[in-house]
JSON list of C-alpha atoms and ligand atoms in Angstrom, two decimals:
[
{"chain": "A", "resi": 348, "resn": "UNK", "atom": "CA", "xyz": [-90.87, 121.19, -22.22]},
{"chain": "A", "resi": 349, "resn": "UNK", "atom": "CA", "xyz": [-90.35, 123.76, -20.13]},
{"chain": "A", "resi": 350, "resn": "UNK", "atom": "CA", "xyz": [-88.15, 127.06, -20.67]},
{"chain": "A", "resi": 351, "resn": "UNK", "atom": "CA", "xyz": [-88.03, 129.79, -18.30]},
{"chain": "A", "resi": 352, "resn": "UNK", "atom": "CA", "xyz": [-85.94, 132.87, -18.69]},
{"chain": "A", "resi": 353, "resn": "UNK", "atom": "CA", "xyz": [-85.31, 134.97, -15.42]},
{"chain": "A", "resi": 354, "resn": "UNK", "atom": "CA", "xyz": [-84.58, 138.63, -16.03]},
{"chain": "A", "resi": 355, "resn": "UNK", "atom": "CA", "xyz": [-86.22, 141.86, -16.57]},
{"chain": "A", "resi": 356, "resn": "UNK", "atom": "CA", "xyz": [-87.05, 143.23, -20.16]},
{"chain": "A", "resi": 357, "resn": "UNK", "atom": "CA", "xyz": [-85.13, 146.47, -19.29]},
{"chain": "A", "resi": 358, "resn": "UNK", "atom": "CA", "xyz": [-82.28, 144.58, -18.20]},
{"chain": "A", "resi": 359, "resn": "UNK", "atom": "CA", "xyz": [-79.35, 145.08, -21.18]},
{"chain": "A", "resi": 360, "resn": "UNK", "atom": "CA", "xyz": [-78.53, 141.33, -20.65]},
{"chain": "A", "resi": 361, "resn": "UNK", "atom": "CA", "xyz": [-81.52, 139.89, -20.24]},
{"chain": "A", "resi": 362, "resn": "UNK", "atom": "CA", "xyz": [-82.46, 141.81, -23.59]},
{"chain": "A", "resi": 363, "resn": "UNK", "atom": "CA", "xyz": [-79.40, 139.75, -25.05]},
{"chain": "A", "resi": 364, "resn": "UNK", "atom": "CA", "xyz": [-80.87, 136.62, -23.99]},
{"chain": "A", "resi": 365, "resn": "UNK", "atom": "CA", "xyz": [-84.21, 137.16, -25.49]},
{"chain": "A", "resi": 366, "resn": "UNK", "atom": "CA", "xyz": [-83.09, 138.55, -28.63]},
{"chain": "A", "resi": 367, "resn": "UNK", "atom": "CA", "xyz": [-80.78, 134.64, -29.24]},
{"chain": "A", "resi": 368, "resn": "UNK", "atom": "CA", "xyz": [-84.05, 132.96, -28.35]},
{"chain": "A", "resi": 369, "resn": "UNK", "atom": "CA", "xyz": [-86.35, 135.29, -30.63]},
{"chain": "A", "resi": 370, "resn": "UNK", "atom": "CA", "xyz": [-83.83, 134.40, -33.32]},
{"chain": "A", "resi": 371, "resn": "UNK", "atom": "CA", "xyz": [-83.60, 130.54, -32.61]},
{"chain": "A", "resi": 372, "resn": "UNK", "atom": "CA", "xyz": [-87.98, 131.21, -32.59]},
{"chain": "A", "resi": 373, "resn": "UNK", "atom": "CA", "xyz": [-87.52, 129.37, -29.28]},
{"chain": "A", "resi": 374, "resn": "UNK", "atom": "CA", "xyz": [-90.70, 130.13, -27.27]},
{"chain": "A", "resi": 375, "resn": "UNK", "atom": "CA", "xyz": [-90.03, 130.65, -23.38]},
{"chain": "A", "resi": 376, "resn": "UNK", "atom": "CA", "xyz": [-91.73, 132.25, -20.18]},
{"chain": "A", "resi": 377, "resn": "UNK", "atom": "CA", "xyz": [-90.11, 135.82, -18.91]},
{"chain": "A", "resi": 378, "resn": "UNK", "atom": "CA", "xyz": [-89.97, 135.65, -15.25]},
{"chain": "A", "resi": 379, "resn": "UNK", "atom": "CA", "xyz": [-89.02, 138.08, -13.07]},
{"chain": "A", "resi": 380, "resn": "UNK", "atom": "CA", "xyz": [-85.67, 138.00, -11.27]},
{"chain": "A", "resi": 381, "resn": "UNK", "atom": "CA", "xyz": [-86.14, 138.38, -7.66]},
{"chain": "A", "resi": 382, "resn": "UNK", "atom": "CA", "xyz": [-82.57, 138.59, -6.73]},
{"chain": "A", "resi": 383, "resn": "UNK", "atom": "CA", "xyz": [-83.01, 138.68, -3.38]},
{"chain": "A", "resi": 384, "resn": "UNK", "atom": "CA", "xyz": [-84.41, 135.55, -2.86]},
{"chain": "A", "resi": 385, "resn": "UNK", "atom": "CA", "xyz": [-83.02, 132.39, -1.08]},
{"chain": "A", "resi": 386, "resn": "UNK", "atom": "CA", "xyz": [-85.01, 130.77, -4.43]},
{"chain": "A", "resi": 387, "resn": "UNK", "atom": "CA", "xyz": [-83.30, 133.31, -6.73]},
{"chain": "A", "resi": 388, "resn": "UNK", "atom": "CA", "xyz": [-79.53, 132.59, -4.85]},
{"chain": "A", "resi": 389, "resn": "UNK", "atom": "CA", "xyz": [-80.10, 129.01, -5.52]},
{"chain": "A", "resi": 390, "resn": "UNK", "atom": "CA", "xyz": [-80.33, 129.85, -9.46]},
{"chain": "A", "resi": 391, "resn": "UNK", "atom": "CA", "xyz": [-77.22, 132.53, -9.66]},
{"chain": "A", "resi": 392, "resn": "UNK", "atom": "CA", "xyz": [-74.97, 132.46, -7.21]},
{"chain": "A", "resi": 393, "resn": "UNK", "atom": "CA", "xyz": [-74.04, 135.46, -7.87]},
{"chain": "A", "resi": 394, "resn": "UNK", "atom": "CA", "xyz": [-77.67, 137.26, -7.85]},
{"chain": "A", "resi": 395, "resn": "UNK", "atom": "CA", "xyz": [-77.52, 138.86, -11.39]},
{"chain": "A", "resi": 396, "resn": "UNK", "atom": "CA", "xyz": [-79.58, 138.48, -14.68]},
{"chain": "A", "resi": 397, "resn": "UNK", "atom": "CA", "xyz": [-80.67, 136.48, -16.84]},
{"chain": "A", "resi": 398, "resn": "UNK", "atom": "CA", "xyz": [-80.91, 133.40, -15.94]},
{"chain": "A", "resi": 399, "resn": "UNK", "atom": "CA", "xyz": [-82.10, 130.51, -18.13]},
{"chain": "A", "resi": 400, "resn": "UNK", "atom": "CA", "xyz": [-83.85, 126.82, -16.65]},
{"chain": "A", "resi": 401, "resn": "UNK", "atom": "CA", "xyz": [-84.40, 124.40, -18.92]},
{"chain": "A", "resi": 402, "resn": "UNK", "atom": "CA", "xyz": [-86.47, 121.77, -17.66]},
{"chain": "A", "resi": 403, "resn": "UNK", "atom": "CA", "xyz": [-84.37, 121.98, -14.22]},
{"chain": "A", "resi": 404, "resn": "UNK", "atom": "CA", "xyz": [-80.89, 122.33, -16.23]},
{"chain": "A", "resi": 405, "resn": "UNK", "atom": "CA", "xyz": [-79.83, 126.13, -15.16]},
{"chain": "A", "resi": 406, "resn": "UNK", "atom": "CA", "xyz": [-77.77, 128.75, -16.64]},
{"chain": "A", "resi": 407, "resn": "UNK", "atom": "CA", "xyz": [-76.62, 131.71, -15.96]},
{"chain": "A", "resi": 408, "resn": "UNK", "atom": "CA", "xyz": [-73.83, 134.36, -17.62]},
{"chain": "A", "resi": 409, "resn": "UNK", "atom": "CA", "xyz": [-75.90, 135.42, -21.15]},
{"chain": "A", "resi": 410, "resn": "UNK", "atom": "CA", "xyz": [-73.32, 134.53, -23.83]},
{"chain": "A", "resi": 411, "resn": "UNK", "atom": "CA", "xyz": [-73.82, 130.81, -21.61]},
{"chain": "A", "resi": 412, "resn": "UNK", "atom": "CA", "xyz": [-77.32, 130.97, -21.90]},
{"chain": "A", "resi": 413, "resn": "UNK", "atom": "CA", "xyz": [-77.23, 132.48, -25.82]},
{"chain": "A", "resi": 414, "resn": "UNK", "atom": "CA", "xyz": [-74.86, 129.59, -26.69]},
{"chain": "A", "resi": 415, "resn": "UNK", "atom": "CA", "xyz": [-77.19, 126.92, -24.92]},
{"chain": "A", "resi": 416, "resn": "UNK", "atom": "CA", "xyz": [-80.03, 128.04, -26.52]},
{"chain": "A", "resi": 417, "resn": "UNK", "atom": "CA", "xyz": [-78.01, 128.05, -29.84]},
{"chain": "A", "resi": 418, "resn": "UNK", "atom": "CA", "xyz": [-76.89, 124.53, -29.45]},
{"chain": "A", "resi": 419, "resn": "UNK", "atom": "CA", "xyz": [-79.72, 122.64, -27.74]},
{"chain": "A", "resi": 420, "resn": "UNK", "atom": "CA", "xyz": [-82.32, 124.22, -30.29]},
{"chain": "A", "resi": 421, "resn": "UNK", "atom": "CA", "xyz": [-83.22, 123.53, -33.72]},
{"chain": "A", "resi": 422, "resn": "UNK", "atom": "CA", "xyz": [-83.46, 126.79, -35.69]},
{"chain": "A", "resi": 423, "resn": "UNK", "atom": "CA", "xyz": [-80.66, 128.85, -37.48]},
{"chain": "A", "resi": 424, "resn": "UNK", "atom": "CA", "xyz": [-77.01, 128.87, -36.05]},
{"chain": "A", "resi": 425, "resn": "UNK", "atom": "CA", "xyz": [-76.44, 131.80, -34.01]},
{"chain": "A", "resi": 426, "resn": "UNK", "atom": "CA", "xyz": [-72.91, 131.85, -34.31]},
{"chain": "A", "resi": 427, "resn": "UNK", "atom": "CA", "xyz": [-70.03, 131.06, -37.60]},
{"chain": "A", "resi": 428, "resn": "UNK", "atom": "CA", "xyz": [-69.53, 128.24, -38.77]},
{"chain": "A", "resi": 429, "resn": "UNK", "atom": "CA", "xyz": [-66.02, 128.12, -38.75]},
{"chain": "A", "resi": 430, "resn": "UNK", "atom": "CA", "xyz": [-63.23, 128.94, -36.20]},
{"chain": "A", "resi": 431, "resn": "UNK", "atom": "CA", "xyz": [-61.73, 132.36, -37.50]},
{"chain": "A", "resi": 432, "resn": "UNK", "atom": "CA", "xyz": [-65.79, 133.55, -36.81]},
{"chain": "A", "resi": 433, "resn": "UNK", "atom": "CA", "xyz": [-66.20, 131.89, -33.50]},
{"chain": "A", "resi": 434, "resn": "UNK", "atom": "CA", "xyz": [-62.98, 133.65, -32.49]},
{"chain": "A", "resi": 435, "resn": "UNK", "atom": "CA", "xyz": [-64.21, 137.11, -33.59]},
{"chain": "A", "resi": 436, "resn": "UNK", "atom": "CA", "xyz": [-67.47, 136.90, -32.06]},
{"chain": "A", "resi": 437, "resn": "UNK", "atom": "CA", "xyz": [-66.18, 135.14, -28.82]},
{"chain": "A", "resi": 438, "resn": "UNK", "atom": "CA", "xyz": [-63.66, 138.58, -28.90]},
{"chain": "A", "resi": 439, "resn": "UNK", "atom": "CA", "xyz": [-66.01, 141.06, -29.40]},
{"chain": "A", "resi": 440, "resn": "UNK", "atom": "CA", "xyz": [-68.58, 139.27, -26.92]},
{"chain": "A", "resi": 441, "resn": "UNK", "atom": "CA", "xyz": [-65.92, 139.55, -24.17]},
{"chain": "A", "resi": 442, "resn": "UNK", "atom": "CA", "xyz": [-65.17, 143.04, -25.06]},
{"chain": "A", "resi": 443, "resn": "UNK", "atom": "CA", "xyz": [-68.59, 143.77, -24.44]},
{"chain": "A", "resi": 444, "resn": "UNK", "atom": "CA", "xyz": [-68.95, 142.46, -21.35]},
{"chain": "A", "resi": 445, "resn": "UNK", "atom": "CA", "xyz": [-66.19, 143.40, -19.88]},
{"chain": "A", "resi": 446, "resn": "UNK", "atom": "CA", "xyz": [-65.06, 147.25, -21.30]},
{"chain": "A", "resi": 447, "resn": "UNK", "atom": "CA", "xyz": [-68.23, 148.78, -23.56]},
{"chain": "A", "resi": 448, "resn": "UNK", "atom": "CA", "xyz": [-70.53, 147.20, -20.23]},
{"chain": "A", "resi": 449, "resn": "UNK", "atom": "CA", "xyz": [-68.73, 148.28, -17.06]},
{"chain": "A", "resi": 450, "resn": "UNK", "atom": "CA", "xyz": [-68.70, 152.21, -18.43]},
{"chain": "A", "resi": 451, "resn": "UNK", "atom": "CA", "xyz": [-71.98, 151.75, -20.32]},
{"chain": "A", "resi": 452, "resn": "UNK", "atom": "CA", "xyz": [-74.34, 150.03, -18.08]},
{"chain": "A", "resi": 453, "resn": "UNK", "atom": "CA", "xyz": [-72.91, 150.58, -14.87]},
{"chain": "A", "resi": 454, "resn": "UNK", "atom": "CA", "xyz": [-71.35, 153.70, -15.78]},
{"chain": "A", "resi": 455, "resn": "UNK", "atom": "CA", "xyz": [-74.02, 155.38, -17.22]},
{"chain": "A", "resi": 456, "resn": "UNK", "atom": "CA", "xyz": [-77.02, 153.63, -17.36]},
{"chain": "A", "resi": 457, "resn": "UNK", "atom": "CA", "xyz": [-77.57, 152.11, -14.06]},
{"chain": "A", "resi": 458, "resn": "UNK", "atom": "CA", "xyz": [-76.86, 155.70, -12.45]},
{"chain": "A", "resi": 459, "resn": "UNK", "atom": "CA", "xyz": [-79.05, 157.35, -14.21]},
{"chain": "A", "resi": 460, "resn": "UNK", "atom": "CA", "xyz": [-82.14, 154.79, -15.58]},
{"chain": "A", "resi": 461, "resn": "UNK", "atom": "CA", "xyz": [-82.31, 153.17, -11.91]},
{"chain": "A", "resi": 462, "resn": "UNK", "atom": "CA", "xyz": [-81.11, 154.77, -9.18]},
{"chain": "A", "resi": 463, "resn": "UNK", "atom": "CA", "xyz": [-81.64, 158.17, -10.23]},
{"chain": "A", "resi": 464, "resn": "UNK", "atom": "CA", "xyz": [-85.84, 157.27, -10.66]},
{"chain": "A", "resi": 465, "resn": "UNK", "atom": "CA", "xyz": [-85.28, 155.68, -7.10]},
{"chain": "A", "resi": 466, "resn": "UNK", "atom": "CA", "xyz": [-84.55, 159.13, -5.53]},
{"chain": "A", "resi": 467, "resn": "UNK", "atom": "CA", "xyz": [-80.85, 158.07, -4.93]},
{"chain": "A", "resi": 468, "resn": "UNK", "atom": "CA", "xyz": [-77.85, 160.23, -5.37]},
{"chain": "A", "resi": 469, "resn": "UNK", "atom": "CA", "xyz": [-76.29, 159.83, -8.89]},
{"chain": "A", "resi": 470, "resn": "UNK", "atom": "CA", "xyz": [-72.43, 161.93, -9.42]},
{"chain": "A", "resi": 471, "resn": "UNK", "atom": "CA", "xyz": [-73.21, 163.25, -12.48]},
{"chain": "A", "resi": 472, "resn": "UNK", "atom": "CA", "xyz": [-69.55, 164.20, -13.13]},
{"chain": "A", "resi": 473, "resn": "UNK", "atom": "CA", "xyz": [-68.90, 160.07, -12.41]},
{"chain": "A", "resi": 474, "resn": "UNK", "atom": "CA", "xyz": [-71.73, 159.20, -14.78]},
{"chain": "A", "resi": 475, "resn": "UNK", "atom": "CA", "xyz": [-70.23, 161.56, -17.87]},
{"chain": "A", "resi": 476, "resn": "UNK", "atom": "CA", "xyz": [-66.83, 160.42, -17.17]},
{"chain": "A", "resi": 477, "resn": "UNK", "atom": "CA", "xyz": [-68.37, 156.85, -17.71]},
{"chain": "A", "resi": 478, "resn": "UNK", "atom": "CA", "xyz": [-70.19, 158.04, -20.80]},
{"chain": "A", "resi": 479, "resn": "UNK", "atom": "CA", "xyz": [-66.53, 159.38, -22.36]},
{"chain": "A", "resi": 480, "resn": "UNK", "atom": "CA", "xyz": [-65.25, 155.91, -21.32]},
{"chain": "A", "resi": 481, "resn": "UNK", "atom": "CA", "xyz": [-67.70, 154.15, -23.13]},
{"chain": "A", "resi": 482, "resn": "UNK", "atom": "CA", "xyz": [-67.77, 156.22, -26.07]},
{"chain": "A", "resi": 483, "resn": "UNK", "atom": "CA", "xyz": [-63.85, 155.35, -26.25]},
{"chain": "A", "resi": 484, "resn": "UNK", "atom": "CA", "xyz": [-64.72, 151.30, -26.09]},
{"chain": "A", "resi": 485, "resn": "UNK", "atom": "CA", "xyz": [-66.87, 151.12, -28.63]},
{"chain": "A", "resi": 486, "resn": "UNK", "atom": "CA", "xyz": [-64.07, 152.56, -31.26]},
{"chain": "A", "resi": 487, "resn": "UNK", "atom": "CA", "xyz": [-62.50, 148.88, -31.61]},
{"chain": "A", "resi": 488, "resn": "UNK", "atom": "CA", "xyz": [-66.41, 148.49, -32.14]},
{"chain": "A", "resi": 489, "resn": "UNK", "atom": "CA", "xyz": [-66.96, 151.57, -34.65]},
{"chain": "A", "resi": 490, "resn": "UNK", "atom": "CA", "xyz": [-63.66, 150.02, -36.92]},
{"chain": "A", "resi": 491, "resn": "UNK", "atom": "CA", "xyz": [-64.48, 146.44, -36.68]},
{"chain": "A", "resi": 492, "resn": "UNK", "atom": "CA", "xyz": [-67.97, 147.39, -38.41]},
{"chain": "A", "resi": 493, "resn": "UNK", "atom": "CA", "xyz": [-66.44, 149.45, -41.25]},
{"chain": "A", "resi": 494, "resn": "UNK", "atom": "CA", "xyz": [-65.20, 146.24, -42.65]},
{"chain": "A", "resi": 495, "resn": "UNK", "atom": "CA", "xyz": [-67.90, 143.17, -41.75]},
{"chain": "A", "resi": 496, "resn": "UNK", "atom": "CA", "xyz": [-71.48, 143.48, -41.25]},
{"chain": "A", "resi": 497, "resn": "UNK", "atom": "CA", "xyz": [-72.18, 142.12, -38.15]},
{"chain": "A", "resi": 498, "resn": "UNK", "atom": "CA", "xyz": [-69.32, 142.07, -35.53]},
{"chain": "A", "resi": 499, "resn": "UNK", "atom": "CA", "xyz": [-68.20, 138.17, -36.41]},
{"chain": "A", "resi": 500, "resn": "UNK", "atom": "CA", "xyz": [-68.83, 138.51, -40.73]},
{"chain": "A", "resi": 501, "resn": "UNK", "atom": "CA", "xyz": [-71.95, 138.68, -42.61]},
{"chain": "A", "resi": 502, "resn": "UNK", "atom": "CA", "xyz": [-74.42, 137.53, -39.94]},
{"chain": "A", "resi": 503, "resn": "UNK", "atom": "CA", "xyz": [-75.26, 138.63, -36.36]},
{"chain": "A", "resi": 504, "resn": "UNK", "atom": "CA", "xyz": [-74.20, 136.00, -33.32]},
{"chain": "A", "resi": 505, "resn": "UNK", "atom": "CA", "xyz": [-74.11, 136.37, -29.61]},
{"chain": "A", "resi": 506, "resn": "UNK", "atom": "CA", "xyz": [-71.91, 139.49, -29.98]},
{"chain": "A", "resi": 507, "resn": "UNK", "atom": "CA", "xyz": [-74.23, 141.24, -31.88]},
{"chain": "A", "resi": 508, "resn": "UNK", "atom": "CA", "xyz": [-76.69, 140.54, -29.75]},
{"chain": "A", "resi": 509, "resn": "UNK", "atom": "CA", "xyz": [-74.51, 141.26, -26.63]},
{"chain": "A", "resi": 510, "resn": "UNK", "atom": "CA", "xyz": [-73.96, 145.01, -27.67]},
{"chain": "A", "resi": 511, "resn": "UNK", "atom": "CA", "xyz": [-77.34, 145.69, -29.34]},
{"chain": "A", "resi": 512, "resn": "UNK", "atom": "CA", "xyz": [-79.20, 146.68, -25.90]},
{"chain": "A", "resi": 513, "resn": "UNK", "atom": "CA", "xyz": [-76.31, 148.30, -24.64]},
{"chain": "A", "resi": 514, "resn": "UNK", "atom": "CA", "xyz": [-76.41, 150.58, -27.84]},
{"chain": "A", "resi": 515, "resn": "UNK", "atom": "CA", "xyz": [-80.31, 151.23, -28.07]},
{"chain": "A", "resi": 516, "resn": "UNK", "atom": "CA", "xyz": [-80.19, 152.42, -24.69]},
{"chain": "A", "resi": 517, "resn": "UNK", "atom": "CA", "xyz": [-77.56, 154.57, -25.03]},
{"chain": "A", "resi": 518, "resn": "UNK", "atom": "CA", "xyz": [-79.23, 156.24, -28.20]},
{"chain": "A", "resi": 519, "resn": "UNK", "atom": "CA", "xyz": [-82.39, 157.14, -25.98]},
{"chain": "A", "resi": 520, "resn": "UNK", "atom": "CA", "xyz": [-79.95, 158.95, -23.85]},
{"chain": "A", "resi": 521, "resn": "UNK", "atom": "CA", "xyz": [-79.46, 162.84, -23.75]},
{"chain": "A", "resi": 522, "resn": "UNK", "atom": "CA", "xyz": [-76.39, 164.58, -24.32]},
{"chain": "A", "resi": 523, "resn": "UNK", "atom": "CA", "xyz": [-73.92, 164.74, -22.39]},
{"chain": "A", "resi": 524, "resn": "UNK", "atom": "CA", "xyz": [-75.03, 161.02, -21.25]},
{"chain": "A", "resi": 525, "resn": "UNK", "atom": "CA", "xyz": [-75.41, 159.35, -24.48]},
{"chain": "A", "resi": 526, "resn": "UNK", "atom": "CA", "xyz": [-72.16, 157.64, -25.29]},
{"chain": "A", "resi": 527, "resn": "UNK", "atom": "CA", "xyz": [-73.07, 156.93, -28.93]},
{"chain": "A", "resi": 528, "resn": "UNK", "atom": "CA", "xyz": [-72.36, 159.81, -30.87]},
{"chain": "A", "resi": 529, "resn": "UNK", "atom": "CA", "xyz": [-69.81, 160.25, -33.81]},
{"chain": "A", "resi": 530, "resn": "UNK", "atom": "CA", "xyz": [-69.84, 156.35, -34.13]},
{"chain": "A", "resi": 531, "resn": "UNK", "atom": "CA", "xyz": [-71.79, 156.30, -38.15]},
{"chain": "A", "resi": 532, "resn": "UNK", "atom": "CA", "xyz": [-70.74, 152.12, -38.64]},
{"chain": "A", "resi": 533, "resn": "UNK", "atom": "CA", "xyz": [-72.12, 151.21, -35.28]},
{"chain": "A", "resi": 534, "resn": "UNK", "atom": "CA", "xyz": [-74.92, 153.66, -36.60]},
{"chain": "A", "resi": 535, "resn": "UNK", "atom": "CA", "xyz": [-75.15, 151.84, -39.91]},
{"chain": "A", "resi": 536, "resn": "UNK", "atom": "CA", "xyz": [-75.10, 148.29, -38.16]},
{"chain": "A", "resi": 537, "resn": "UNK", "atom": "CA", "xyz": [-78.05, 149.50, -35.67]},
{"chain": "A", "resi": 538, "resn": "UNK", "atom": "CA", "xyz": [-79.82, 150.08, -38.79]},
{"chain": "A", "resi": 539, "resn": "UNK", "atom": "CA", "xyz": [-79.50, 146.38, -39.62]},
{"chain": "A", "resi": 540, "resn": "UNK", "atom": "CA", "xyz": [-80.05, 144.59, -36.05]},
{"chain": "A", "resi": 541, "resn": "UNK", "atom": "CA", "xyz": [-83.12, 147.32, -36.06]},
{"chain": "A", "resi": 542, "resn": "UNK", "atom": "CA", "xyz": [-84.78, 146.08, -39.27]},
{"chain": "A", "resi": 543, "resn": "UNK", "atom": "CA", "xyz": [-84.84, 142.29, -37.82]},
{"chain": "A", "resi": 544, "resn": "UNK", "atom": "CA", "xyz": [-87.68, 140.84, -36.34]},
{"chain": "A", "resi": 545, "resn": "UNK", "atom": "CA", "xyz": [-86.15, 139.94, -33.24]},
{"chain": "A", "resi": 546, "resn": "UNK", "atom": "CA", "xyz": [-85.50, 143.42, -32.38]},
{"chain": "A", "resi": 547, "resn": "UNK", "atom": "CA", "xyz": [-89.24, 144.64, -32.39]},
{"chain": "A", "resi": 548, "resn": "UNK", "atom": "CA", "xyz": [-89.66, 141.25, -30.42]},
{"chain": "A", "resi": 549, "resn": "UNK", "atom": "CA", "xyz": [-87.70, 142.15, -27.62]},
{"chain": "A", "resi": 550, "resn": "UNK", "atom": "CA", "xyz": [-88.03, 146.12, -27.08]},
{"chain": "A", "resi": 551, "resn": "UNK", "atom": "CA", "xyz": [-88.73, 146.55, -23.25]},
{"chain": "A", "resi": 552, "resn": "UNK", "atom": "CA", "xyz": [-91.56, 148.50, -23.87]},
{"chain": "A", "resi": 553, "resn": "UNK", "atom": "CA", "xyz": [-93.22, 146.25, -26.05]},
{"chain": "A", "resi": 554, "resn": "UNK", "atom": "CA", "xyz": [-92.98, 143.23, -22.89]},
{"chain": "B", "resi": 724, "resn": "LIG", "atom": "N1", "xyz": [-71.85, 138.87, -16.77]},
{"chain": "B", "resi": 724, "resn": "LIG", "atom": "C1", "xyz": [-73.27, 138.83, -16.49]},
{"chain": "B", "resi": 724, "resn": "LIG", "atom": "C2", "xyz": [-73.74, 140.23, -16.21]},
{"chain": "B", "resi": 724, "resn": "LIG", "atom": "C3", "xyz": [-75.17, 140.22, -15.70]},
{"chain": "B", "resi": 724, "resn": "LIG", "atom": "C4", "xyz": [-75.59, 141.58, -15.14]},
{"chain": "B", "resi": 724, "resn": "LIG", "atom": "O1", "xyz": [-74.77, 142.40, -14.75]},
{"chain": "B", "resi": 724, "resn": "LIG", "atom": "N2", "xyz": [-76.92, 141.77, -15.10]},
{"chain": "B", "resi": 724, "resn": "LIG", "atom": "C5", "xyz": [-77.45, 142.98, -14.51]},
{"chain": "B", "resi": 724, "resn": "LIG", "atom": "C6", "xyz": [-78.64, 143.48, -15.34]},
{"chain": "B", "resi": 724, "resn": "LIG", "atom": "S1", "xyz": [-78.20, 143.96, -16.99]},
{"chain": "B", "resi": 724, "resn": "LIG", "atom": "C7", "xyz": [-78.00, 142.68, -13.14]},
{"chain": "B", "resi": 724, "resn": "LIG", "atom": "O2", "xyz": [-78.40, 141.58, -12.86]},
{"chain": "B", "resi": 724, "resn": "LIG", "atom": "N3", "xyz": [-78.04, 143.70, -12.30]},
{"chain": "B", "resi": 724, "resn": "LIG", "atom": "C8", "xyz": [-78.68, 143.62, -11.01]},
{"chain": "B", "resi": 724, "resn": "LIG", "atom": "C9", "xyz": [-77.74, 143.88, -9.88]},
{"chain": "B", "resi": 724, "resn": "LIG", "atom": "O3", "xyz": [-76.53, 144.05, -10.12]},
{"chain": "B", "resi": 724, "resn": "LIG", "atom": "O4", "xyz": [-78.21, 143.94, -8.75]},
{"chain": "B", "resi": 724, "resn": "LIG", "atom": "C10", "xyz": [-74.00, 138.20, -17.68]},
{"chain": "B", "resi": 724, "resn": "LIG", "atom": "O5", "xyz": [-73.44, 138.17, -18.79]},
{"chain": "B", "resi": 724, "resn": "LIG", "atom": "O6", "xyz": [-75.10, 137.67, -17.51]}
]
């Protein structure tokens, strides 16, 4: 069998990815995306990680790959069991991707963890503006985990595991950059995804 996940540890969906299959204890190679690549075009058409390739069956789009992994692995359920929890975590998985991520990652941390190391021009009044934004999307976020756990009940699922590298990252930030102050429940729950195995597992650093 062969399981190959193309991506970059430092990458916050890639990180996603890694931390579904350290929780399935699904083992699988790291390869590095070259996105550039005719090879790499052929995998994701749209030139973005992760990418998963499972003895030739590729996916791309990590809540596709988390719920692949979830579903053609033995190993415990990554997601509810019934529809109410699907719904929740299906809802807070798109609200990652689509609010907390565009100010977050490309906001915030893409200016200033990539391009700014590269010697290219970050706007810092763009990237604090971002940081504001994201701050503001993770509220839904902040109330949501004053009542449950983990963002779909009393165990984590792709959602969790969607936001969790958005929100370490952030942490590591300075002020005026780091969008997760004044948020104590998402504080609380970091606590929890921080004491699991899978999250030493997957640091970047530790790759
Ligand atoms: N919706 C995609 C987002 C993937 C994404 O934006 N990945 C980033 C890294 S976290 C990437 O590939 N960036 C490289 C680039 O945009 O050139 C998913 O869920 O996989």
């Amino acid at each position: 069998m062969s399981l190959t996940l193309y991506g970059s540890p430092y990458s916050t969906f890639t990180w996603s990815a890694r931390l579904a299959l350290a929780e399935k204890g699904v083992a699988y190679t790291l390869a590095a995306a070259k996105l550039g690549s005719p090879e790499y075009g052929a995998l994701h058409p749209y030139r973005k990680m992760p990418v998963l390739d499972h003895d030739g069956f590729v996916v791309f789009e990590a809540a596709a790959v988390m719920n692949y992994v979830d579903e053609a692995f033995e190993g415990p359920a990554l997601k509810p069991a019934d529809a109410r929890g699907r719904a929740r975590m299906w809802q807070w998985s798109g609200a990652v991707s689509d609010y907390v991520a565009p100010a977050a990652v490309r906001g915030v941390l893409v200016p200033r963890l990539v391009l700014a190391p590269r010697g290219l021009a970050v706007d810092d009044a763009a990237v604090q503006a971002a940081a504001v934004k994201a701050t503001g999307h993770l509220g839904p976020f902040e109330a949501a985990l004053g009542t449950s756990l983990f963002l779909a009940g009393d165990s984590p699922t792709f959602a969790d595991f969607l936001l969790l590298p958005i929100i370490a990252t952030g942490r590591a930030l300075s002020e005026p950059d780091r969008y997760t102050d004044g948020l104590p429940n998402i504080d609380e729950w970091f606590g929890r995804m921080g004491e699991r195995p899978s999250f030493s597992a997957c640091l970047p650093g530790g790759s």
